Amino acid sequence: MTTPRLIAAVLAALTLLVFSNGLPWVFVAVCLAALAGIGELWLRALSGEVMPPVTRIGLAAASGLVSLPFVAITLHALGILIRARSIAIGLAVLVGVLGAVVLLRERRSGSPADPRLPRMIGAVAIPGLLTLVVGFLALSAYGRLPHPPQPGYTSLALAGWAADINQPVAIGARGVHVPLRVSSAGRPGATEPLRVRVGPRLVSGRPMAVAADATRSVEVFVPAPPDHCLHRIEISLGATSTVFYGRGPVARVSTGRVSTGPGQTGC
């Protein structure tokens, strides 16, 4: 294949890539063909020598693949968003530069293009295309096979201001209302016990209806822990729970020492 025809074929493939939105399989096949042509242009621009077909196929494939990160890095350095369309346009510019170098080289040396190029491209493109077709058919067949249903779940998570808890919470004497997010998917609606524990002590419990395949927001009241020591606060909904840690109000200071209250000891 002559260099002008090779340049025209690669530019036509890149033009198709620019306007192939929504056609992923066309994009992959045309992209592979374009990269093979760009790799051949790299070889003609850098060496221009006739070499064994196997060696030329390997070097052309490597050169074509290297062109992708080369163009992406260039786009990033220029501050251009890296998208499929910008990559295709960048490759087209690269083809123009390589093509100009190859044409000048051939004009000076008078060396013809390697006539075995079409056979080499066919040797690479045909197996690659067959692999893509077989893989697509296999994935489609697998998608139509019966699959076991995904296990359902009910999740309970801290929400609102409580979602940002990353250290023990100081809880005042009046306690605190903690916002929660309850989600359910793949399970029928049910009623689960919603419980609040401060340390080992159960401080509240009530039934709560959990709708199927829905998300809702709720609040629970957490009373102040009995002292300023660190306490584990667990909120559970059935078998699901979430945990954070909190401290009660600061104890009164008496005669220079912290009073922990009757019958209590320090932390």
PDB file of C-alpha atoms in Angstrom:
ATOM      1  CA  MET A   1       0.000   0.000   0.000  1.00  0.00           C
ATOM      2  CA  THR A   2       1.424   3.373  -0.951  1.00  0.00           C
ATOM      3  CA  THR A   3       1.916   5.976   1.733  1.00  0.00           C
ATOM      4  CA  PRO A   4      -0.775   8.399   0.433  1.00  0.00           C
ATOM      5  CA  ARG A   5      -3.358   5.592   0.432  1.00  0.00           C
ATOM      6  CA  LEU A   6      -2.286   4.488   3.906  1.00  0.00           C
ATOM      7  CA  ILE A   7      -2.606   8.051   5.218  1.00  0.00           C
ATOM      8  CA  ALA A   8      -6.040   8.431   3.614  1.00  0.00           C
ATOM      9  CA  ALA A   9      -7.244   5.107   5.075  1.00  0.00           C
ATOM     10  CA  VAL A  10      -6.070   5.968   8.601  1.00  0.00           C
ATOM     11  CA  LEU A  11      -7.606   9.464   8.446  1.00  0.00           C
ATOM     12  CA  ALA A  12     -10.895   7.963   7.218  1.00  0.00           C
ATOM     13  CA  ALA A  13     -10.856   5.528  10.157  1.00  0.00           C
ATOM     14  CA  LEU A  14     -10.169   8.336  12.630  1.00  0.00           C
ATOM     15  CA  THR A  15     -12.966  10.426  11.119  1.00  0.00           C
ATOM     16  CA  LEU A  16     -15.318   7.502  11.677  1.00  0.00           C
ATOM     17  CA  LEU A  17     -14.160   7.323  15.308  1.00  0.00           C
ATOM     18  CA  VAL A  18     -15.038  10.981  15.848  1.00  0.00           C
ATOM     19  CA  PHE A  19     -18.644  10.369  14.754  1.00  0.00           C
ATOM     20  CA  SER A  20     -19.137   6.825  16.125  1.00  0.00           C
ATOM     21  CA  ASN A  21     -20.886   7.752  19.390  1.00  0.00           C
ATOM     22  CA  GLY A  22     -23.096   4.915  20.632  1.00  0.00           C
ATOM     23  CA  LEU A  23     -21.352   2.269  18.510  1.00  0.00           C
ATOM     24  CA  PRO A  24     -18.749   0.742  20.870  1.00  0.00           C
ATOM     25  CA  TRP A  25     -17.988  -2.342  18.771  1.00  0.00           C
ATOM     26  CA  VAL A  26     -17.459  -0.251  15.640  1.00  0.00           C
ATOM     27  CA  PHE A  27     -15.230   2.031  17.712  1.00  0.00           C
ATOM     28  CA  VAL A  28     -13.034  -0.874  18.885  1.00  0.00           C
ATOM     29  CA  ALA A  29     -12.652  -2.488  15.463  1.00  0.00           C
ATOM     30  CA  VAL A  30     -11.911   0.785  13.649  1.00  0.00           C
ATOM     31  CA  CYS A  31      -9.564   1.918  16.433  1.00  0.00           C
ATOM     32  CA  LEU A  32      -7.477  -1.272  16.093  1.00  0.00           C
ATOM     33  CA  ALA A  33      -7.240  -0.830  12.333  1.00  0.00           C
ATOM     34  CA  ALA A  34      -6.256   2.836  12.734  1.00  0.00           C
ATOM     35  CA  LEU A  35      -3.567   1.977  15.290  1.00  0.00           C
ATOM     36  CA  ALA A  36      -2.128  -0.660  12.947  1.00  0.00           C
ATOM     37  CA  GLY A  37      -1.873   1.954  10.193  1.00  0.00           C
ATOM     38  CA  ILE A  38      -0.324   4.517  12.564  1.00  0.00           C
ATOM     39  CA  GLY A  39       2.230   1.911  13.650  1.00  0.00           C
ATOM     40  CA  GLU A  40       3.194   1.319  10.018  1.00  0.00           C
ATOM     41  CA  LEU A  41       3.607   5.069   9.527  1.00  0.00           C
ATOM     42  CA  TRP A  42       5.918   5.160  12.574  1.00  0.00           C
ATOM     43  CA  LEU A  43       8.073   2.425  11.012  1.00  0.00           C
ATOM     44  CA  ARG A  44       8.232   4.174   7.644  1.00  0.00           C
ATOM     45  CA  ALA A  45       9.071   7.487   9.306  1.00  0.00           C
ATOM     46  CA  LEU A  46      11.785   6.097  11.598  1.00  0.00           C
ATOM     47  CA  SER A  47      13.420   3.335   9.535  1.00  0.00           C
ATOM     48  CA  GLY A  48      11.845   2.909   6.118  1.00  0.00           C
ATOM     49  CA  GLU A  49      13.535  -0.472   5.852  1.00  0.00           C
ATOM     50  CA  VAL A  50      11.964  -3.635   4.501  1.00  0.00           C
ATOM     51  CA  MET A  51      11.967  -6.241   7.290  1.00  0.00           C
ATOM     52  CA  PRO A  52      10.465  -9.710   7.878  1.00  0.00           C
ATOM     53  CA  PRO A  53       6.651  -9.656   8.145  1.00  0.00           C
ATOM     54  CA  VAL A  54       6.559 -11.041  11.708  1.00  0.00           C
ATOM     55  CA  THR A  55       8.998  -8.412  12.935  1.00  0.00           C
ATOM     56  CA  ARG A  56       7.142  -5.646  11.137  1.00  0.00           C
ATOM     57  CA  ILE A  57       3.769  -6.715  12.568  1.00  0.00           C
ATOM     58  CA  GLY A  58       5.135  -6.705  16.124  1.00  0.00           C
ATOM     59  CA  LEU A  59       6.864  -3.343  15.778  1.00  0.00           C
ATOM     60  CA  ALA A  60       3.860  -1.759  14.056  1.00  0.00           C
ATOM     61  CA  ALA A  61       1.480  -3.029  16.782  1.00  0.00           C
ATOM     62  CA  ALA A  62       3.756  -1.730  19.540  1.00  0.00           C
ATOM     63  CA  SER A  63       4.228   1.628  17.830  1.00  0.00           C
ATOM     64  CA  GLY A  64       0.491   2.022  17.259  1.00  0.00           C
ATOM     65  CA  LEU A  65      -0.365   1.232  20.871  1.00  0.00           C
ATOM     66  CA  VAL A  66       2.304   3.609  22.180  1.00  0.00           C
ATOM     67  CA  SER A  67       0.622   6.379  20.169  1.00  0.00           C
ATOM     68  CA  LEU A  68      -2.411   6.330  22.495  1.00  0.00           C
ATOM     69  CA  PRO A  69      -0.624   7.312  25.749  1.00  0.00           C
ATOM     70  CA  PHE A  70       1.624   9.660  23.747  1.00  0.00           C
ATOM     71  CA  VAL A  71      -1.399  11.590  22.463  1.00  0.00           C
ATOM     72  CA  ALA A  72      -3.143  11.455  25.868  1.00  0.00           C
ATOM     73  CA  ILE A  73      -0.095  12.914  27.662  1.00  0.00           C
ATOM     74  CA  THR A  74       0.159  15.642  25.025  1.00  0.00           C
ATOM     75  CA  LEU A  75      -3.521  16.545  25.457  1.00  0.00           C
ATOM     76  CA  HIS A  76      -3.098  16.666  29.243  1.00  0.00           C
ATOM     77  CA  ALA A  77      -0.064  18.939  28.913  1.00  0.00           C
ATOM     78  CA  LEU A  78      -2.081  21.262  26.670  1.00  0.00           C
ATOM     79  CA  GLY A  79      -4.978  21.348  29.145  1.00  0.00           C
ATOM     80  CA  ILE A  80      -7.411  19.578  26.794  1.00  0.00           C
ATOM     81  CA  LEU A  81      -9.928  17.146  28.268  1.00  0.00           C
ATOM     82  CA  ILE A  82      -9.062  13.552  27.389  1.00  0.00           C
ATOM     83  CA  ARG A  83     -12.095  12.153  25.577  1.00  0.00           C
ATOM     84  CA  ALA A  84     -12.573   9.676  22.737  1.00  0.00           C
ATOM     85  CA  ARG A  85     -13.118  12.507  20.263  1.00  0.00           C
ATOM     86  CA  SER A  86     -10.088  14.519  21.394  1.00  0.00           C
ATOM     87  CA  ILE A  87      -7.926  11.362  21.245  1.00  0.00           C
ATOM     88  CA  ALA A  88      -9.093  10.678  17.681  1.00  0.00           C
ATOM     89  CA  ILE A  89      -8.343  14.265  16.625  1.00  0.00           C
ATOM     90  CA  GLY A  90      -4.936  14.087  18.297  1.00  0.00           C
ATOM     91  CA  LEU A  91      -4.154  10.859  16.440  1.00  0.00           C
ATOM     92  CA  ALA A  92      -5.195  12.525  13.176  1.00  0.00           C
ATOM     93  CA  VAL A  93      -2.690  15.325  13.817  1.00  0.00           C
ATOM     94  CA  LEU A  94      -0.032  12.704  14.562  1.00  0.00           C
ATOM     95  CA  VAL A  95      -0.867  10.938  11.289  1.00  0.00           C
ATOM     96  CA  GLY A  96      -0.451  14.212   9.423  1.00  0.00           C
ATOM     97  CA  VAL A  97       3.004  14.773  10.928  1.00  0.00           C
ATOM     98  CA  LEU A  98       4.146  11.185  10.346  1.00  0.00           C
ATOM     99  CA  GLY A  99       2.733  11.192   6.827  1.00  0.00           C
ATOM    100  CA  ALA A 100       4.623  14.357   5.945  1.00  0.00           C
ATOM    101  CA  VAL A 101       7.877  12.855   7.277  1.00  0.00           C
ATOM    102  CA  VAL A 102       7.351   9.607   5.354  1.00  0.00           C
ATOM    103  CA  LEU A 103       6.500  11.366   2.087  1.00  0.00           C
ATOM    104  CA  LEU A 104       9.604  13.563   2.337  1.00  0.00           C
ATOM    105  CA  ARG A 105      11.714  10.510   3.135  1.00  0.00           C
ATOM    106  CA  GLU A 106      10.351   8.547   0.184  1.00  0.00           C
ATOM    107  CA  ARG A 107      10.816  11.493  -2.184  1.00  0.00           C
ATOM    108  CA  ARG A 108      14.454  11.817  -1.198  1.00  0.00           C
ATOM    109  CA  SER A 109      15.269   8.107  -1.295  1.00  0.00           C
ATOM    110  CA  GLY A 110      12.858   7.011  -4.020  1.00  0.00           C
ATOM    111  CA  SER A 111      12.134   3.777  -2.097  1.00  0.00           C
ATOM    112  CA  PRO A 112       8.718   2.200  -2.697  1.00  0.00           C
ATOM    113  CA  ALA A 113       6.379   1.112   0.073  1.00  0.00           C
ATOM    114  CA  ASP A 114       6.465  -2.487   1.276  1.00  0.00           C
ATOM    115  CA  PRO A 115       3.957  -4.392  -0.918  1.00  0.00           C
ATOM    116  CA  ARG A 116       3.364  -6.938   1.858  1.00  0.00           C
ATOM    117  CA  LEU A 117       1.610  -4.407   4.137  1.00  0.00           C
ATOM    118  CA  PRO A 118      -1.974  -5.334   3.106  1.00  0.00           C
ATOM    119  CA  ARG A 119      -1.313  -8.996   3.896  1.00  0.00           C
ATOM    120  CA  MET A 120       0.240  -8.068   7.254  1.00  0.00           C
ATOM    121  CA  ILE A 121      -2.721  -5.886   8.220  1.00  0.00           C
ATOM    122  CA  GLY A 122      -5.103  -8.674   7.219  1.00  0.00           C
ATOM    123  CA  ALA A 123      -3.138 -11.193   9.276  1.00  0.00           C
ATOM    124  CA  VAL A 124      -3.645  -9.003  12.360  1.00  0.00           C
ATOM    125  CA  ALA A 125      -7.082  -7.504  11.706  1.00  0.00           C
ATOM    126  CA  ILE A 126      -8.952 -10.688  10.703  1.00  0.00           C
ATOM    127  CA  PRO A 127      -8.081 -12.729  13.858  1.00  0.00           C
ATOM    128  CA  GLY A 128      -8.722  -9.647  16.001  1.00  0.00           C
ATOM    129  CA  LEU A 129     -12.115  -9.091  14.431  1.00  0.00           C
ATOM    130  CA  LEU A 130     -13.023 -12.762  14.861  1.00  0.00           C
ATOM    131  CA  THR A 131     -11.994 -12.555  18.522  1.00  0.00           C
ATOM    132  CA  LEU A 132     -14.242  -9.531  19.053  1.00  0.00           C
ATOM    133  CA  VAL A 133     -17.198 -11.230  17.351  1.00  0.00           C
ATOM    134  CA  VAL A 134     -16.773 -14.478  19.315  1.00  0.00           C
ATOM    135  CA  GLY A 135     -16.365 -12.547  22.584  1.00  0.00           C
ATOM    136  CA  PHE A 136     -19.491 -10.483  21.879  1.00  0.00           C
ATOM    137  CA  LEU A 137     -21.542 -13.598  21.104  1.00  0.00           C
ATOM    138  CA  ALA A 138     -20.235 -15.350  24.228  1.00  0.00           C
ATOM    139  CA  LEU A 139     -21.106 -12.392  26.463  1.00  0.00           C
ATOM    140  CA  SER A 140     -24.564 -12.111  24.892  1.00  0.00           C
ATOM    141  CA  ALA A 141     -25.214 -15.827  25.428  1.00  0.00           C
ATOM    142  CA  TYR A 142     -24.014 -15.601  29.041  1.00  0.00           C
ATOM    143  CA  GLY A 143     -26.317 -12.649  29.659  1.00  0.00           C
ATOM    144  CA  ARG A 144     -29.327 -14.670  28.477  1.00  0.00           C
ATOM    145  CA  LEU A 145     -28.547 -17.640  30.744  1.00  0.00           C
ATOM    146  CA  PRO A 146     -30.540 -17.969  34.005  1.00  0.00           C
ATOM    147  CA  HIS A 147     -28.712 -16.567  37.012  1.00  0.00           C
ATOM    148  CA  PRO A 148     -29.463 -16.968  40.714  1.00  0.00           C
ATOM    149  CA  PRO A 149     -31.111 -13.869  42.195  1.00  0.00           C
ATOM    150  CA  GLN A 150     -28.866 -11.432  43.990  1.00  0.00           C
ATOM    151  CA  PRO A 151     -29.196 -11.593  47.778  1.00  0.00           C
ATOM    152  CA  GLY A 152     -31.330  -8.858  49.257  1.00  0.00           C
ATOM    153  CA  TYR A 153     -30.166  -6.540  51.998  1.00  0.00           C
ATOM    154  CA  THR A 154     -31.245  -3.946  54.512  1.00  0.00           C
ATOM    155  CA  SER A 155     -28.695  -1.277  55.383  1.00  0.00           C
ATOM    156  CA  LEU A 156     -28.539   1.218  58.222  1.00  0.00           C
ATOM    157  CA  ALA A 157     -26.173   4.195  58.050  1.00  0.00           C
ATOM    158  CA  LEU A 158     -25.569   7.446  59.877  1.00  0.00           C
ATOM    159  CA  ALA A 159     -26.865  10.421  57.880  1.00  0.00           C
ATOM    160  CA  GLY A 160     -26.911  14.210  58.029  1.00  0.00           C
ATOM    161  CA  TRP A 161     -24.463  15.655  60.504  1.00  0.00           C
ATOM    162  CA  ALA A 162     -23.860  12.191  61.960  1.00  0.00           C
ATOM    163  CA  ALA A 163     -22.374  10.967  58.661  1.00  0.00           C
ATOM    164  CA  ASP A 164     -19.309  13.122  59.400  1.00  0.00           C
ATOM    165  CA  ILE A 165     -18.618  11.548  62.793  1.00  0.00           C
ATOM    166  CA  ASN A 166     -14.922  10.592  62.905  1.00  0.00           C
ATOM    167  CA  GLN A 167     -14.229  10.941  66.623  1.00  0.00           C
ATOM    168  CA  PRO A 168     -16.089  10.517  69.936  1.00  0.00           C
ATOM    169  CA  VAL A 169     -19.128  12.784  70.209  1.00  0.00           C
ATOM    170  CA  ALA A 170     -19.717  15.003  73.236  1.00  0.00           C
ATOM    171  CA  ILE A 171     -23.376  14.460  74.181  1.00  0.00           C
ATOM    172  CA  GLY A 172     -25.056  17.057  76.371  1.00  0.00           C
ATOM    173  CA  ALA A 173     -27.303  16.346  79.315  1.00  0.00           C
ATOM    174  CA  ARG A 174     -30.411  16.522  77.086  1.00  0.00           C
ATOM    175  CA  GLY A 175     -29.111  13.812  74.753  1.00  0.00           C
ATOM    176  CA  VAL A 176     -29.005  14.060  70.960  1.00  0.00           C
ATOM    177  CA  HIS A 177     -31.177  13.118  67.992  1.00  0.00           C
ATOM    178  CA  VAL A 178     -29.168  11.075  65.497  1.00  0.00           C
ATOM    179  CA  PRO A 179     -30.316  11.006  61.824  1.00  0.00           C
ATOM    180  CA  LEU A 180     -30.191   7.656  60.011  1.00  0.00           C
ATOM    181  CA  ARG A 181     -30.688   6.399  56.463  1.00  0.00           C
ATOM    182  CA  VAL A 182     -32.448   3.045  56.057  1.00  0.00           C
ATOM    183  CA  SER A 183     -32.304   1.285  52.672  1.00  0.00           C
ATOM    184  CA  SER A 184     -33.768  -2.022  51.548  1.00  0.00           C
ATOM    185  CA  ALA A 185     -33.406  -3.870  48.237  1.00  0.00           C
ATOM    186  CA  GLY A 186     -34.287  -7.353  47.061  1.00  0.00           C
ATOM    187  CA  ARG A 187     -36.290  -8.171  50.189  1.00  0.00           C
ATOM    188  CA  PRO A 188     -40.011  -7.941  50.958  1.00  0.00           C
ATOM    189  CA  GLY A 189     -41.285  -5.322  53.339  1.00  0.00           C
ATOM    190  CA  ALA A 190     -40.950  -6.248  57.000  1.00  0.00           C
ATOM    191  CA  THR A 191     -41.016  -4.863  60.530  1.00  0.00           C
ATOM    192  CA  GLU A 192     -37.685  -4.876  62.351  1.00  0.00           C
ATOM    193  CA  PRO A 193     -36.809  -3.831  65.918  1.00  0.00           C
ATOM    194  CA  LEU A 194     -34.944  -0.511  66.087  1.00  0.00           C
ATOM    195  CA  ARG A 195     -32.770  -0.469  69.211  1.00  0.00           C
ATOM    196  CA  VAL A 196     -30.330   1.974  70.819  1.00  0.00           C
ATOM    197  CA  ARG A 197     -27.646   0.775  73.243  1.00  0.00           C
ATOM    198  CA  VAL A 198     -25.248   2.904  75.267  1.00  0.00           C
ATOM    199  CA  GLY A 199     -22.525   0.533  76.307  1.00  0.00           C
ATOM    200  CA  PRO A 200     -24.195  -2.750  77.310  1.00  0.00           C
ATOM    201  CA  ARG A 201     -27.397  -0.965  78.375  1.00  0.00           C
ATOM    202  CA  LEU A 202     -30.469  -1.010  76.099  1.00  0.00           C
ATOM    203  CA  VAL A 203     -31.898   2.505  76.346  1.00  0.00           C
ATOM    204  CA  SER A 204     -34.686   2.317  73.751  1.00  0.00           C
ATOM    205  CA  GLY A 205     -36.370  -0.084  71.366  1.00  0.00           C
ATOM    206  CA  ARG A 206     -39.351   0.086  69.053  1.00  0.00           C
ATOM    207  CA  PRO A 207     -40.595  -1.712  65.947  1.00  0.00           C
ATOM    208  CA  MET A 208     -40.054   0.015  62.607  1.00  0.00           C
ATOM    209  CA  ALA A 209     -41.583  -0.851  59.231  1.00  0.00           C
ATOM    210  CA  VAL A 210     -38.984  -1.310  56.469  1.00  0.00           C
ATOM    211  CA  ALA A 211     -40.467  -0.941  52.984  1.00  0.00           C
ATOM    212  CA  ALA A 212     -39.276  -3.116  50.102  1.00  0.00           C
ATOM    213  CA  ASP A 213     -36.815  -1.515  47.660  1.00  0.00           C
ATOM    214  CA  ALA A 214     -36.948   1.898  49.303  1.00  0.00           C
ATOM    215  CA  THR A 215     -34.811   4.367  51.215  1.00  0.00           C
ATOM    216  CA  ARG A 216     -36.072   6.496  54.089  1.00  0.00           C
ATOM    217  CA  SER A 217     -34.684   8.837  56.722  1.00  0.00           C
ATOM    218  CA  VAL A 218     -35.380   8.407  60.428  1.00  0.00           C
ATOM    219  CA  GLU A 219     -34.100   9.842  63.709  1.00  0.00           C
ATOM    220  CA  VAL A 220     -33.412   8.127  66.997  1.00  0.00           C
ATOM    221  CA  PHE A 221     -32.851   9.707  70.385  1.00  0.00           C
ATOM    222  CA  VAL A 222     -29.622   8.880  72.170  1.00  0.00           C
ATOM    223  CA  PRO A 223     -29.599   9.930  75.846  1.00  0.00           C
ATOM    224  CA  ALA A 224     -26.473  11.272  77.486  1.00  0.00           C
ATOM    225  CA  PRO A 225     -24.060   8.598  78.732  1.00  0.00           C
ATOM    226  CA  PRO A 226     -23.860   8.435  82.545  1.00  0.00           C
ATOM    227  CA  ASP A 227     -20.376  10.001  82.760  1.00  0.00           C
ATOM    228  CA  HIS A 228     -17.601  11.612  80.724  1.00  0.00           C
ATOM    229  CA  CYS A 229     -15.970   8.262  80.005  1.00  0.00           C
ATOM    230  CA  LEU A 230     -15.923   6.851  76.482  1.00  0.00           C
ATOM    231  CA  HIS A 231     -19.031   4.773  75.703  1.00  0.00           C
ATOM    232  CA  ARG A 232     -19.884   2.592  72.710  1.00  0.00           C
ATOM    233  CA  ILE A 233     -23.196   3.695  71.172  1.00  0.00           C
ATOM    234  CA  GLU A 234     -24.808   1.094  68.929  1.00  0.00           C
ATOM    235  CA  ILE A 235     -27.961   1.647  66.857  1.00  0.00           C
ATOM    236  CA  SER A 236     -29.351  -1.529  65.332  1.00  0.00           C
ATOM    237  CA  LEU A 237     -32.188  -2.408  62.983  1.00  0.00           C
ATOM    238  CA  GLY A 238     -32.734  -6.132  63.116  1.00  0.00           C
ATOM    239  CA  ALA A 239     -29.383  -7.747  62.326  1.00  0.00           C
ATOM    240  CA  THR A 240     -27.917  -4.513  60.852  1.00  0.00           C
ATOM    241  CA  SER A 241     -26.206  -1.968  63.060  1.00  0.00           C
ATOM    242  CA  THR A 242     -24.019   1.117  63.096  1.00  0.00           C
ATOM    243  CA  VAL A 243     -21.696   2.221  65.892  1.00  0.00           C
ATOM    244  CA  PHE A 244     -20.024   5.390  67.117  1.00  0.00           C
ATOM    245  CA  TYR A 245     -18.559   6.500  70.437  1.00  0.00           C
ATOM    246  CA  GLY A 246     -19.652   9.267  72.768  1.00  0.00           C
ATOM    247  CA  ARG A 247     -19.029  10.926  76.089  1.00  0.00           C
ATOM    248  CA  GLY A 248     -21.500  12.306  78.616  1.00  0.00           C
ATOM    249  CA  PRO A 249     -21.438  15.775  80.212  1.00  0.00           C
ATOM    250  CA  VAL A 250     -18.322  16.801  82.097  1.00  0.00           C
ATOM    251  CA  ALA A 251     -18.626  15.875  85.763  1.00  0.00           C
ATOM    252  CA  ARG A 252     -18.679  18.548  88.458  1.00  0.00           C
ATOM    253  CA  VAL A 253     -15.343  19.647  89.865  1.00  0.00           C
ATOM    254  CA  SER A 254     -15.190  19.471  93.673  1.00  0.00           C
ATOM    255  CA  THR A 255     -12.187  20.249  95.933  1.00  0.00           C
ATOM    256  CA  GLY A 256      -9.811  20.164  93.011  1.00  0.00           C
ATOM    257  CA  ARG A 257     -10.856  16.667  91.872  1.00  0.00           C
ATOM    258  CA  VAL A 258     -13.414  15.421  89.374  1.00  0.00           C
ATOM    259  CA  SER A 259     -16.489  14.032  91.071  1.00  0.00           C
ATOM    260  CA  THR A 260     -17.898  11.030  89.229  1.00  0.00           C
ATOM    261  CA  GLY A 261     -21.088  10.752  91.206  1.00  0.00           C
ATOM    262  CA  PRO A 262     -22.219   8.329  93.902  1.00  0.00           C
ATOM    263  CA  GLY A 263     -21.132   4.756  93.394  1.00  0.00           C
ATOM    264  CA  GLN A 264     -19.076   5.602  90.279  1.00  0.00           C
ATOM    265  CA  THR A 265     -15.356   5.419  89.702  1.00  0.00           C
ATOM    266  CA  GLY A 266     -13.091   7.277  87.277  1.00  0.00           C
ATOM    267  CA  CYS A 267     -12.609   6.154  83.655  1.00  0.00           C
TER     268      CYS A 267
END
